[in-house]
Amino acid sequence: MTKRNTLVGEIDEAVLAYTVGDDPALDLRLLEADCIGTAAHVTMLASLPLDPPLLRGPERDRVVGALVGILRAGRAGKVTITASDQDVHMAVERLLTARLGALGKRVHTARSRNDQVAVDLRLFAKDALHALIADVSALARRLVLFARRHADWPMVGRTHLQPGMPGSVGLWASACAEDLLEDTALLRGAYALNDRCPLGAAAGYGVPLPIDRRLTARLLGFAEPVTNVLHAVQSRGKVEAAILAALVQTMLSLSRLAEDLIIFSMPEFGYFRIPGQLCTGSSIMPQKRNPDVLELVRARCARVAAQHAAVVGVMHGLPGGYNRDLQETKAPLLEGLRTTHASVAVMARLVGALKADRRALLAGFRPEVFAADRALALAAEGMPFRDAYRHVRAHLDDLAAADPEEAIARKTHLGAPACLGLDELDGRLREVKGFASRARRRYYAAVGRLLGVKYPALTGGSES
Amino acid sequence: MTKRNTLVGEIDEAVLAYTVGDDPALDLRLLEADCIGTAAHVTMLASLPLDPPLLRGPERDRVVGALVGILRAGRAGKVTITASDQDVHMAVERLLTARLGALGKRVHTARSRNDQVAVDLRLFAKDALHALIADVSALARRLVLFARRHADWPMVGRTHLQPGMPGSVGLWASACAEDLLEDTALLRGAYALNDRCPLGAAAGYGVPLPIDRRLTARLLGFAEPVTNVLHAVQSRGKVEAAILAALVQTMLSLSRLAEDLIIFSMPEFGYFRIPGQLCTGSSIMPQKRNPDVLELVRARCARVAAQHAAVVGVMHGLPGGYNRDLQETKAPLLEGLRTTHASVAVMARLVGALKADRRALLAGFRPEVFAADRALALAAEGMPFRDAYRHVRAHLDDLAAADPEEAIARKTHLGAPACLGLDELDGRLREVKGFASRARRRYYAAVGRLLGVKYPALTGGSES
Amino acid sequence: MTKRNTLVGEIDEAVLAYTVGDDPALDLRLLEADCIGTAAHVTMLASLPLDPPLLRGPERDRVVGALVGILRAGRAGKVTITASDQDVHMAVERLLTARLGALGKRVHTARSRNDQVAVDLRLFAKDALHALIADVSALARRLVLFARRHADWPMVGRTHLQPGMPGSVGLWASACAEDLLEDTALLRGAYALNDRCPLGAAAGYGVPLPIDRRLTARLLGFAEPVTNVLHAVQSRGKVEAAILAALVQTMLSLSRLAEDLIIFSMPEFGYFRIPGQLCTGSSIMPQKRNPDVLELVRARCARVAAQHAAVVGVMHGLPGGYNRDLQETKAPLLEGLRTTHASVAVMARLVGALKADRRALLAGFRPEVFAADRALALAAEGMPFRDAYRHVRAHLDDLAAADPEEAIARKTHLGAPACLGLDELDGRLREVKGFASRARRRYYAAVGRLLGVKYPALTGGSES
Amino acid sequence: MTKRNTLVGEIDEAVLAYTVGDDPALDLRLLEADCIGTAAHVTMLASLPLDPPLLRGPERDRVVGALVGILRAGRAGKVTITASDQDVHMAVERLLTARLGALGKRVHTARSRNDQVAVDLRLFAKDALHALIADVSALARRLVLFARRHADWPMVGRTHLQPGMPGSVGLWASACAEDLLEDTALLRGAYALNDRCPLGAAAGYGVPLPIDRRLTARLLGFAEPVTNVLHAVQSRGKVEAAILAALVQTMLSLSRLAEDLIIFSMPEFGYFRIPGQLCTGSSIMPQKRNPDVLELVRARCARVAAQHAAVVGVMHGLPGGYNRDLQETKAPLLEGLRTTHASVAVMARLVGALKADRRALLAGFRPEVFAADRALALAAEGMPFRDAYRHVRAHLDDLAAADPEEAIARKTHLGAPACLGLDELDGRLREVKGFASRARRRYYAAVGRLLGVKYPALTGGSES
């Protein structure tokens, strides 16, 4: 059976369903970005010194007003994308044409859905990334706070999970914080890659009209336009892969933190305790308080890694120019961003509520944990280290239990338990937060100017 | 903020949202399986010779009747899973308790959500796999039909995409068919692995009650129970990975078929033509008729591969026993099955409508395509092959154009263009179809007996 | 700079180095398979009733004799593949031509490196797979033995790693054994897929000569030939992916076993002890005895999964016919087989030496481990299970410690601690071992007949 | 059977072989980095104001002299790592002890193999990354040159591989160049992450000695030390994943370039011609000239993606502190760097030799390629674009062939065929090259100062 499609006439219904896929649902998340990108496009069209003009100033204002109306309708849950729309772009064009008549049929001049979806995704990702970077730094700062509160709480340092050398809760928590700090650098690298505007590329080959791509880039708060129009279209998928790679790094940091907490909150250790309302239960075992959140963070790390693999797999071996395969990079990007952000947020809640148990931590120390320190002490006295090592190894049973607190107090070099550099770490994290705040403000201000209303509030403006 | 949860009391709302994830939507797809599994469980409980009985016969009948009612409500779109339910299991228990009072609170005796979800997923996968196997064999048979219709249509055989030796449309189409036939063997391997019943494992450690696990396996149409109860729970994820690996193989076959059709339907070749109503258009280029379906099949191959990678990633390094990570293997399985099935179906439609263009196929033959045949002819006359090869290589310009039809007619050995063995291939595919039909009938008959209604129609029965 | 290549004349040296890659080293592992495949090919050529014959009987014997000589030279480390050979096929052709003159130039009649490498890889994989299947079953039998020896040793059953219900060492060990048993079914599925002979496909389009593909299949001990010659070439990569998918399943089983042993051999548990000579040490901590083997098994599971992903990635979107991309599926296959086999072997050694500590196991039981059993006991007495669950939950502090041994003795249904079905499991594993033995014998007998020497010993024969 | 190991005494030989894996071969690639890292470590030890000193100045000089000797021996192929060494670290310690006696046994004071291998890998990666970045920019510059030479050569612009709109060779080539330019930004992000020194972390818990971690960082030319010592060890794997993610991006760019060249050098297009000495041949088809290099670049993109997946897979779910799993991140990193670098280099050679065929490019233009331009022209005249689109669509047969050169000359906005911005692109690429040169010089100068010889030449110095 075939179905009437606004764009291409008769189309087989099964084919339509297969090609549209989950887009009607997914694309709703892109509605705001699509309206914003369209507002910039028509503003630019209206600015061109052509005769006849492609769009007049008052026409531009009517279109932007209608777009704000669609945005508000979207927030009120009143916009749906139908299968015959295929995607958000045709839905918005349909809504505009319904409101504005022939004027609505002009907005697609000099662009294609190829550059349109590219700009939508970059706007969406830009908005998501500054929020994510802010929340990653907030989680890291909670870890620094935890480290500061437990800076001199001894904790057995392990390698291969076996007891190794004296360590501390402060060392453990601030290691996780520094890990996340480094992740923000990669997220910022992805942010910068994403911060270039593809609009005006049309189908990847430009248009025979004197459009102003620098203007649209500026209107949308991008750092600059992508230069080459073919690259503007082809970079779709590549940017997604870069963003997802940075998300994977963040999820790996969370996954290690989760794994440590799962293990060290087992009753056999009891180092950490997760409050009951952050745990879930069992349908058959009445006593259970399970760290489901942590297990899901761990598992979702694998899911996000697979989203990255999906995008790379889709891109691998694709020929140049737009190919429909690129549609399949959209869901992984949106899911990856959503999952990572939710995981960071839930871990922040959990770290904020985490309790350490000093008694249990101290109980974990056995004499052999001090073996390496003993060998190093012998080396400090002049014995070649390898001989000292062999000597201690041969006399393990003679190792006396030492004081864990003294042991960690003696490690005073940079980054060791007694010299964690928490203030500096905090300072760096504040810088990251500042970056995220500025990025958010700059973007929202640009959108606000473009739409003539406060953004993201959507208040004010002549139409409201 | 915390929220009252039926199972575990107060729970932090953000934690609940994070742990529940997409389950309320995903689990709706498991509603039928959950009701069926529960029907088997209560039937078994009622069969136990205990005093007092865990469940009496008439009680069992009331529960099964209520389950049929839930099934019908589900088909009518009247069942929803709430976040406080967390999953389909608690939703069904809630609905049963609402209908049956205290009796509803008995059904969970001697099982856990761990074995319950395991049996649900296996029932779901069993139902999906026999349908998929049937459809893969149907697609392969369309390819055999296409091969038969074009058995002696020459087509340049390529290696490295460069023209190589004379080939034929028949050879090309039946190669794809044999590929899919082999895929069905792997799908059947996954089917067999899945065809063992985990029910009765409870949380993976069994129960101190004399339950009859062979009976539930039989009631549900499984070949046998999983033996070890810990393995019954731990095999979750492993079975998913095995099924997805077989799906990946199928998608790889489709991806090659798609790639060939994309390339050879470019106007520069024109070997194949896809009817217009199976193509889609462009928003800017009025002339476009794009093979989007084929591109999406290609891209979704990468997506299904990533679903497999996700499950393997989740499983890697997990300790024994149930871990919540396993929840994250559910979406990849369901998505992988759905995507693969839809891709097979849409390709069947497309292959059914595909046209070949004999003139364009013949136009592709240039003299050098016959070079290897010429060298082999010299070898047949007695020249050592490597010398014949060098001779032809040195005199490529002398190669006369030969008749492509004669060239392929001369390749008469097994599997070559003039001896494709299509009847035998068709026979094997019929056998596969027979397997799928028997599997479907057996399963539906078992479910029908268990529920006392026709399945999947849900008609008949004392309650209807 | 260019370099003289035997096949294609001048070739740029950098290009040659890039295209050859690691093949000179990798292909050495295929030397035996290449000689065996070539022996079957020339035997078939000599059997054809052509005039003039492509090869006469005595010529065939001389070629086979020379091949046996090359095999022996290879075992003595005297065969090397040069970059200008590019691969094992041209190296063997070069060696044959050096020994046999013009006769050597005849062996490549009616075949291509495309079908040649395909048959080499299938022979290699066949030989590797029956050995692997045998060793997986041997490891599983050691686990059954361990389970039998510790059938009634209580061990806390965990979910989410938290103590859950009473379990046993026997339950734990035999769960792993059943997991591996299921893996062997998938390995056998891959074995069957691989057990079809691609020889005679040449470049994927057959040859205009009446070759006998059934004969070569039989001579090489294959179940049957691949039918379609294009499929014979195109199935390369697909077969590799299927084999690797089965290897991944096996590695996942090992990875869980490894994870459990890593955790439960920490001193805080002490359930299991790995003998010192199976551990390794630290360069700075004299006391360390680390379970490196287990960690590497866990990590190598991820590596094998990546080998699978690599092959699927290479195959995705490839057009039909031979493409050089397929070369990149060789290393993942060879590495995957080697790694999995080595991991199975080392785990067998480790399981054989593993000690359990009954006292430590018992020390792990705390009263709440018996909560579910208590609720089930109340249910058996007539209280609706959900009420019993809530009752126990409200009175967790009243739970008395129970006897773990009695607790597991009460779980008597199929697959529970008191009914593990070890004899049946052992029986199935013997059947698997029998399959592997028969496969090995059948293959070696076929090769021995073909070469006229004992195989794999290479003793006897007229040439020796 | 057990074997004497220098470090841990008796160890089972099979276990040793399994744990050592391919390290004896792989670690040879780390020999220089290990010697350099050790030189920095002993220089720092000698600088500490301790009494007794851990190492005296002249002792430091003797150690460094011996390390230079080992470096030279390594270059001469005279260093081997034995299985009982296990790795490069113990091999260097063994060689030092052989040359220096007891002094050699002092060098391992205050460090562990954990921080040692971490610093080795970062030094290796630093050296590899600046070279790679330089070569990526060189490849991109060749593409710019190609674009400049063919700036106004028309080439059909495609979407979905179907002819779409007029494009140009210049557009195509400079799109690839801009893609690679963006990749260098990600590679630089990875470089920066890697540019922090982990030395002094020992086993991840620091040492009770006043070591100077800032000094070693400076001596080795790192931007700064990693702060937290636990993070210094734990970031292993994370850094590898970040580097590999950037390599994947680069390989994706190459893979698209390769795919385009494979397709458009088919005789049916003939747009591009790859010189014969950059192609390879067939063993059966005398006429073949195959683009193997391009196919291998495409396939190796999937391999590098799998190396990234392997590292992420290994890291996922690992607990904190050193785990032996990390060893399995080494081969993927080294292989990924090697493969990407070789692929970039071979593509540069190929692009340098690539020929375009103007006649074939023009022959690809058919009237419908101008359909979108026609609709846009109507829009420029005042018709709403969507109406213009429908009008052209309804009259496709009336489309006259237009002049491709004029068509692309009319696209004058930023990034379109007539305004490619090649000079600016070239300028950015020069900046990238400058970065790489400075990074290389800075690193080599630091190493030269440390060793007292010219680096990498190893000439000069008191010992030479």
PDB file of C-alpha atoms in Angstrom, chain A residues 246-305:
ATOM      1  CA  ALA A 246      34.267  12.281  25.148  1.00  0.00           C
ATOM      2  CA  LEU A 247      31.102  10.965  26.792  1.00  0.00           C
ATOM      3  CA  VAL A 248      32.635   7.496  26.926  1.00  0.00           C
ATOM      4  CA  GLN A 249      35.611   8.899  28.812  1.00  0.00           C
ATOM      5  CA  THR A 250      33.273  10.446  31.360  1.00  0.00           C
ATOM      6  CA  MET A 251      31.285   7.246  31.719  1.00  0.00           C
ATOM      7  CA  LEU A 252      34.518   5.294  32.243  1.00  0.00           C
ATOM      8  CA  SER A 253      35.353   7.561  35.163  1.00  0.00           C
ATOM      9  CA  LEU A 254      31.916   6.997  36.640  1.00  0.00           C
ATOM     10  CA  SER A 255      32.153   3.287  36.019  1.00  0.00           C
ATOM     11  CA  ARG A 256      35.329   2.988  38.078  1.00  0.00           C
ATOM     12  CA  LEU A 257      33.874   5.072  40.860  1.00  0.00           C
ATOM     13  CA  ALA A 258      30.769   2.864  40.796  1.00  0.00           C
ATOM     14  CA  GLU A 259      32.794  -0.340  40.836  1.00  0.00           C
ATOM     15  CA  ASP A 260      34.823   0.803  43.828  1.00  0.00           C
ATOM     16  CA  LEU A 261      31.685   1.747  45.721  1.00  0.00           C
ATOM     17  CA  ILE A 262      29.972  -1.556  44.882  1.00  0.00           C
ATOM     18  CA  ILE A 263      32.919  -3.533  46.202  1.00  0.00           C
ATOM     19  CA  PHE A 264      33.749  -1.447  49.243  1.00  0.00           C
ATOM     20  CA  SER A 265      30.156  -1.206  50.394  1.00  0.00           C
ATOM     21  CA  MET A 266      29.881  -4.988  50.611  1.00  0.00           C
ATOM     22  CA  PRO A 267      29.471  -5.937  54.284  1.00  0.00           C
ATOM     23  CA  GLU A 268      32.826  -7.712  54.207  1.00  0.00           C
ATOM     24  CA  PHE A 269      34.441  -4.272  53.772  1.00  0.00           C
ATOM     25  CA  GLY A 270      31.891  -1.733  54.938  1.00  0.00           C
ATOM     26  CA  TYR A 271      34.183   1.183  54.024  1.00  0.00           C
ATOM     27  CA  PHE A 272      31.305   3.110  52.496  1.00  0.00           C
ATOM     28  CA  ARG A 273      27.581   3.204  53.156  1.00  0.00           C
ATOM     29  CA  ILE A 274      24.935   4.309  50.690  1.00  0.00           C
ATOM     30  CA  PRO A 275      21.791   5.628  52.413  1.00  0.00           C
ATOM     31  CA  GLY A 276      18.763   3.371  52.161  1.00  0.00           C
ATOM     32  CA  GLN A 277      16.635   5.664  50.040  1.00  0.00           C
ATOM     33  CA  LEU A 278      19.303   5.504  47.323  1.00  0.00           C
ATOM     34  CA  CYS A 279      19.141   1.698  47.240  1.00  0.00           C
ATOM     35  CA  THR A 280      16.490  -0.642  45.912  1.00  0.00           C
ATOM     36  CA  GLY A 281      15.149  -3.954  47.135  1.00  0.00           C
ATOM     37  CA  SER A 282      14.459  -7.503  46.054  1.00  0.00           C
ATOM     38  CA  SER A 283      11.126  -9.123  45.256  1.00  0.00           C
ATOM     39  CA  ILE A 284      12.049 -12.295  47.138  1.00  0.00           C
ATOM     40  CA  MET A 285      14.746 -11.390  49.689  1.00  0.00           C
ATOM     41  CA  PRO A 286      13.243  -9.084  52.318  1.00  0.00           C
ATOM     42  CA  GLN A 287      16.570  -7.909  53.726  1.00  0.00           C
ATOM     43  CA  LYS A 288      18.126  -6.594  50.508  1.00  0.00           C
ATOM     44  CA  ARG A 289      19.415  -3.029  50.010  1.00  0.00           C
ATOM     45  CA  ASN A 290      21.080  -3.141  46.646  1.00  0.00           C
ATOM     46  CA  PRO A 291      23.357  -0.586  44.985  1.00  0.00           C
ATOM     47  CA  ASP A 292      21.363  -0.704  41.746  1.00  0.00           C
ATOM     48  CA  VAL A 293      22.268   2.835  40.814  1.00  0.00           C
ATOM     49  CA  LEU A 294      25.935   1.975  40.785  1.00  0.00           C
ATOM     50  CA  GLU A 295      25.405  -1.185  38.764  1.00  0.00           C
ATOM     51  CA  LEU A 296      23.376   0.731  36.217  1.00  0.00           C
ATOM     52  CA  VAL A 297      26.008   3.436  35.937  1.00  0.00           C
ATOM     53  CA  ARG A 298      28.539   0.685  35.274  1.00  0.00           C
ATOM     54  CA  ALA A 299      26.340  -0.973  32.686  1.00  0.00           C
ATOM     55  CA  ARG A 300      25.361   2.271  31.014  1.00  0.00           C
ATOM     56  CA  CYS A 301      29.023   2.998  30.490  1.00  0.00           C
ATOM     57  CA  ALA A 302      28.983  -0.020  28.172  1.00  0.00           C
ATOM     58  CA  ARG A 303      25.822   1.285  26.534  1.00  0.00           C
ATOM     59  CA  VAL A 304      27.352   4.686  25.816  1.00  0.00           C
ATOM     60  CA  ALA A 305      30.482   2.982  24.501  1.00  0.00           C
TER      61      ALA A 305
END
